[in-house]
């Protein structure tokens, strides 16, 4: 069994953006895919933001369409650059993911953001931006996006509640019933990660994460088991898990069946890859593409406790 690195690696100081206060401004942008629900979800988000005592502003190109994308690259880049640079804006909420963030991330200038750090909110394709900001030493908020407000589910209320808590106050300690696939243990480390496909696609790039002594979160949607295995094997070969402090597995949603059958559950698949390591592994965390998408603070030092009865995540 490969033991995680016990030495404390020197980490840059992590900067946490200021908590929101009444009167602050939140920008809504679409850095990736088009907003298929049009203005309806945007209006819902604006009303929600205003109900919190905040002001909502929209990126100038948010309703643009360029085939799959929410506008041309220069339009999407212009909106995200505007939101990052403006000292007035205290949080940036991505309207949706889809695909496209990886096409503009290397063109973003983060110097204005460094002068006025702000919360960056999203998940899925937005993983790329999370990873870049975390690498620069800033906390970000992995949570629901604007289009999720249209989902008809009581669970969406929990997502909204945790998002608001992350922005205004602090996240609760999450306690989740134990999963039979879990590997028990306790650890502490900075939480990083995101969508498995996006993490794999960044291997060898400037936005690849440094996982040493970190707790890695992964989630996925709509993939075949063989593809999940291939991505995990790619991360493993690149040394991604060698010195991890732990792995948290969120929603693995709408996993497609292999023909012929893969022969095991997605939990067993993941544990087969992680078998050589000794860090704790927690399954069943309600974060990712399901309606209940609890907010997580990437870049935050957390405590992970995985026991026979429950998983506990303390921010």
Coordinates of C-alpha atoms in Angstrom, one line a residue, residues 42-304:
X42 CA -31.6 34.5 -15.4
X43 CA -34.6 36.4 -14.1
X44 CA -35.1 33.8 -11.4
X45 CA -31.5 34.2 -10.4
X46 CA -31.8 38.0 -10.3
X47 CA -34.8 37.7 -8.1
X48 CA -33.1 35.3 -5.7
X49 CA -30.0 37.6 -5.5
X50 CA -32.1 40.6 -4.8
X51 CA -34.1 38.7 -2.1
X52 CA -30.7 38.4 -0.3
X53 CA -30.3 42.1 -0.3
X54 CA -27.8 42.1 -3.1
X55 CA -27.7 43.6 -6.6
X56 CA -27.4 41.5 -9.8
X57 CA -25.7 42.6 -13.0
X58 CA -25.4 40.6 -16.2
X59 CA -22.5 40.1 -18.5
X60 CA -23.1 42.0 -21.7
X61 CA -22.9 38.9 -23.8
X62 CA -24.7 36.4 -21.6
X63 CA -27.5 35.7 -24.1
X64 CA -25.2 35.4 -27.1
X65 CA -25.2 32.1 -29.1
X66 CA -22.4 30.7 -31.2
X67 CA -23.4 27.1 -32.0
X68 CA -22.6 25.2 -28.7
X69 CA -21.2 28.2 -27.0
X70 CA -22.6 31.3 -25.2
X71 CA -21.1 33.6 -27.8
X72 CA -17.7 33.7 -29.5
X73 CA -14.6 33.2 -27.4
X74 CA -13.8 36.9 -27.4
X75 CA -17.4 37.6 -26.1
X76 CA -17.2 35.1 -23.3
X77 CA -13.7 36.2 -22.4
X78 CA -14.8 39.8 -22.3
X79 CA -17.6 39.1 -19.8
X80 CA -15.4 37.0 -17.5
X81 CA -12.6 39.6 -17.6
X82 CA -15.1 42.4 -16.8
X83 CA -16.4 40.5 -13.8
X84 CA -13.0 39.6 -12.5
X85 CA -11.6 43.1 -12.9
X86 CA -14.5 45.2 -11.5
X87 CA -13.9 46.2 -7.9
X88 CA -17.7 46.7 -7.5
X89 CA -18.4 43.0 -8.1
X90 CA -18.1 40.8 -5.0
X91 CA -19.1 37.4 -6.5
X92 CA -19.3 35.8 -10.0
X93 CA -22.1 33.3 -10.5
X94 CA -21.8 31.2 -13.7
X95 CA -25.1 30.6 -15.5
X96 CA -24.2 27.1 -16.6
X97 CA -21.4 24.8 -17.6
X98 CA -21.6 22.6 -20.7
X99 CA -18.3 23.1 -22.4
X100 CA -16.0 26.0 -23.3
X101 CA -14.2 27.2 -20.2
X102 CA -11.0 25.4 -21.2
X103 CA -10.9 27.3 -24.5
X104 CA -10.6 30.7 -22.8
X105 CA -8.9 30.0 -19.4
X106 CA -5.3 30.7 -20.7
X107 CA -6.4 34.1 -22.1
X108 CA -7.8 35.4 -18.8
X109 CA -5.8 38.0 -16.9
X110 CA -6.2 37.5 -13.2
X111 CA -4.3 40.6 -12.0
X112 CA -7.5 42.6 -11.4
X113 CA -8.9 39.7 -9.5
X114 CA -5.9 39.6 -7.3
X115 CA -6.4 43.2 -6.3
X116 CA -10.1 42.6 -5.5
X117 CA -10.7 38.9 -4.8
X118 CA -14.3 37.7 -5.1
X119 CA -16.2 34.5 -4.9
X120 CA -16.3 32.4 -8.1
X121 CA -19.3 30.0 -8.2
X122 CA -20.1 27.0 -10.4
X123 CA -19.3 23.4 -11.1
X124 CA -18.9 20.9 -14.0
X125 CA -17.2 22.7 -16.9
X126 CA -16.4 25.5 -14.5
X127 CA -13.9 23.2 -12.8
X128 CA -11.2 24.7 -15.1
X129 CA -11.7 28.1 -13.6
X130 CA -11.8 26.7 -10.1
X131 CA -8.5 24.9 -10.6
X132 CA -6.8 28.0 -12.0
X133 CA -7.9 30.2 -9.1
X134 CA -7.1 27.6 -6.5
X135 CA -3.6 27.2 -8.1
X136 CA -3.2 31.0 -7.7
X137 CA -4.0 30.7 -4.0
X138 CA -7.7 31.7 -3.8
X139 CA -10.8 30.0 -2.4
X140 CA -13.7 29.3 -4.7
X141 CA -17.3 28.1 -4.2
X142 CA -18.2 24.8 -5.9
X143 CA -22.0 24.9 -6.1
X144 CA -25.2 25.2 -8.1
X145 CA -25.4 27.4 -11.2
X146 CA -28.2 29.7 -12.4
X147 CA -29.8 27.1 -14.7
X148 CA -30.3 24.8 -11.8
X149 CA -32.9 27.1 -10.3
X150 CA -35.3 25.8 -12.9
X151 CA -35.1 22.2 -11.6
X152 CA -38.4 21.1 -10.0
X153 CA -37.2 19.5 -6.8
X154 CA -37.4 20.1 -3.1
X155 CA -33.7 19.3 -3.0
X156 CA -32.9 22.5 -4.8
X157 CA -33.8 24.3 -1.6
X158 CA -30.9 22.6 0.2
X159 CA -28.5 23.7 -2.7
X160 CA -29.7 27.3 -2.4
X161 CA -29.4 27.2 1.4
X162 CA -25.8 25.9 1.3
X163 CA -24.8 28.4 -1.5
X164 CA -26.1 31.3 0.6
X165 CA -24.3 30.0 3.7
X166 CA -21.0 29.8 1.7
X167 CA -21.4 33.4 0.5
X168 CA -22.6 35.1 3.6
X169 CA -21.5 33.0 6.6
X170 CA -19.9 29.6 6.7
X171 CA -20.7 26.1 5.6
X172 CA -22.1 23.7 8.1
X173 CA -20.3 20.5 8.9
X174 CA -21.7 17.9 6.6
X175 CA -22.6 14.6 8.1
X176 CA -23.6 11.8 5.6
X177 CA -24.6 8.2 6.2
X178 CA -21.8 5.8 5.6
X179 CA -21.5 4.1 2.3
X180 CA -20.5 0.4 2.2
X181 CA -17.7 1.2 -0.3
X182 CA -16.1 3.8 1.9
X183 CA -12.5 3.4 3.2
X184 CA -12.3 4.5 6.8
X185 CA -9.9 7.0 8.2
X186 CA -9.4 10.6 9.2
X187 CA -7.4 13.3 7.4
X188 CA -7.0 17.0 7.1
X189 CA -6.0 19.0 3.9
X190 CA -7.0 21.6 1.4
X191 CA -10.1 20.7 -0.6
X192 CA -9.6 20.8 -4.4
X193 CA -11.1 19.0 -7.4
X194 CA -14.2 19.1 -9.6
X195 CA -15.5 17.2 -12.5
X196 CA -13.5 14.1 -13.4
X197 CA -13.4 14.7 -17.1
X198 CA -12.2 18.3 -16.6
X199 CA -9.5 17.2 -14.1
X200 CA -8.2 14.6 -16.6
X201 CA -8.3 17.0 -19.5
X202 CA -5.9 19.4 -17.7
X203 CA -3.1 16.9 -17.1
X204 CA 0.2 18.4 -18.2
X205 CA -1.2 22.0 -18.4
X206 CA -0.8 25.1 -16.2
X207 CA -4.1 24.5 -14.6
X208 CA -3.4 20.9 -13.5
X209 CA -3.8 20.6 -9.7
X210 CA -1.1 19.9 -7.2
X211 CA -2.7 17.1 -5.1
X212 CA 0.1 16.8 -2.5
X213 CA -1.5 16.6 1.0
X214 CA -4.8 17.7 -0.5
X215 CA -8.3 16.2 -0.3
X216 CA -9.6 15.6 -3.8
X217 CA -13.2 15.8 -4.7
X218 CA -14.5 14.2 -7.9
X219 CA -17.9 14.0 -9.6
X220 CA -19.2 12.9 -13.0
X221 CA -22.3 12.6 -15.2
X222 CA -23.3 10.6 -18.3
X223 CA -20.1 8.6 -18.8
X224 CA -19.5 4.9 -19.5
X225 CA -17.7 2.9 -16.8
X226 CA -14.8 2.1 -19.0
X227 CA -14.3 5.9 -19.6
X228 CA -14.4 6.6 -15.9
X229 CA -11.8 3.8 -15.4
X230 CA -9.6 5.3 -18.2
X231 CA -9.7 8.7 -16.7
X232 CA -8.9 7.5 -13.2
X233 CA -6.1 5.3 -14.6
X234 CA -4.7 8.4 -16.4
X235 CA -4.7 10.4 -13.2
X236 CA -3.1 7.4 -11.4
X237 CA -0.3 7.1 -13.9
X238 CA 0.4 10.8 -13.6
X239 CA 0.9 10.4 -9.9
X240 CA -2.3 12.3 -9.0
X241 CA -3.1 10.1 -6.0
X242 CA 0.4 9.4 -4.7
X243 CA 0.3 12.0 -1.9
X244 CA -3.4 12.7 -1.6
X245 CA -4.8 13.2 1.9
X246 CA -8.2 11.8 0.9
X247 CA -10.7 11.4 -1.8
X248 CA -14.4 12.6 -1.7
X249 CA -16.7 11.2 -4.4
X250 CA -19.8 13.2 -5.2
X251 CA -22.6 12.4 -7.6
X252 CA -21.7 9.8 -10.2
X253 CA -24.9 10.4 -12.2
X254 CA -26.5 8.7 -15.2
X255 CA -23.6 6.3 -15.6
X256 CA -24.0 4.4 -18.9
X257 CA -24.0 0.6 -19.1
X258 CA -21.1 -1.1 -20.9
X259 CA -21.8 -3.8 -23.5
X260 CA -20.4 -6.3 -22.6
X261 CA -21.1 -5.5 -18.9
X262 CA -18.2 -3.9 -17.0
X263 CA -18.8 -6.3 -14.1
X264 CA -18.8 -4.1 -11.0
X265 CA -20.4 -1.0 -9.6
X266 CA -18.9 2.5 -10.1
X267 CA -17.9 2.5 -6.4
X268 CA -16.0 -0.8 -6.8
X269 CA -14.4 0.6 -10.0
X270 CA -13.1 3.6 -8.2
X271 CA -11.9 1.6 -5.2
X272 CA -10.0 -0.8 -7.5
X273 CA -8.0 2.2 -8.8
X274 CA -7.5 3.6 -5.3
X275 CA -6.7 0.3 -3.6
X276 CA -2.9 0.8 -3.4
X277 CA -3.3 4.0 -1.3
X278 CA -4.0 4.4 2.4
X279 CA -6.0 7.6 2.5
X280 CA -9.7 7.7 3.5
X281 CA -12.3 7.6 0.7
X282 CA -15.9 8.8 1.1
X283 CA -18.7 8.1 -1.4
X284 CA -22.2 9.5 -1.6
X285 CA -21.5 13.2 -0.9
X286 CA -24.4 15.2 -2.3
X287 CA -22.4 17.5 -4.6
X288 CA -22.3 17.6 -8.4
X289 CA -25.0 17.2 -11.0
X290 CA -27.9 16.0 -8.8
X291 CA -30.6 18.5 -7.7
X292 CA -29.1 18.5 -4.2
X293 CA -25.8 20.0 -4.9
X294 CA -24.3 21.1 -1.6
X295 CA -21.8 23.9 -1.8
X296 CA -18.1 23.1 -1.2
X297 CA -15.3 25.6 -0.6
X298 CA -12.3 24.7 -2.8
X299 CA -9.0 25.9 -1.4
X300 CA -10.3 25.6 2.2
X301 CA -8.5 23.4 4.7
X302 CA -11.1 20.8 5.8
X303 CA -11.2 17.8 8.1
X304 CA -12.5 14.5 6.7

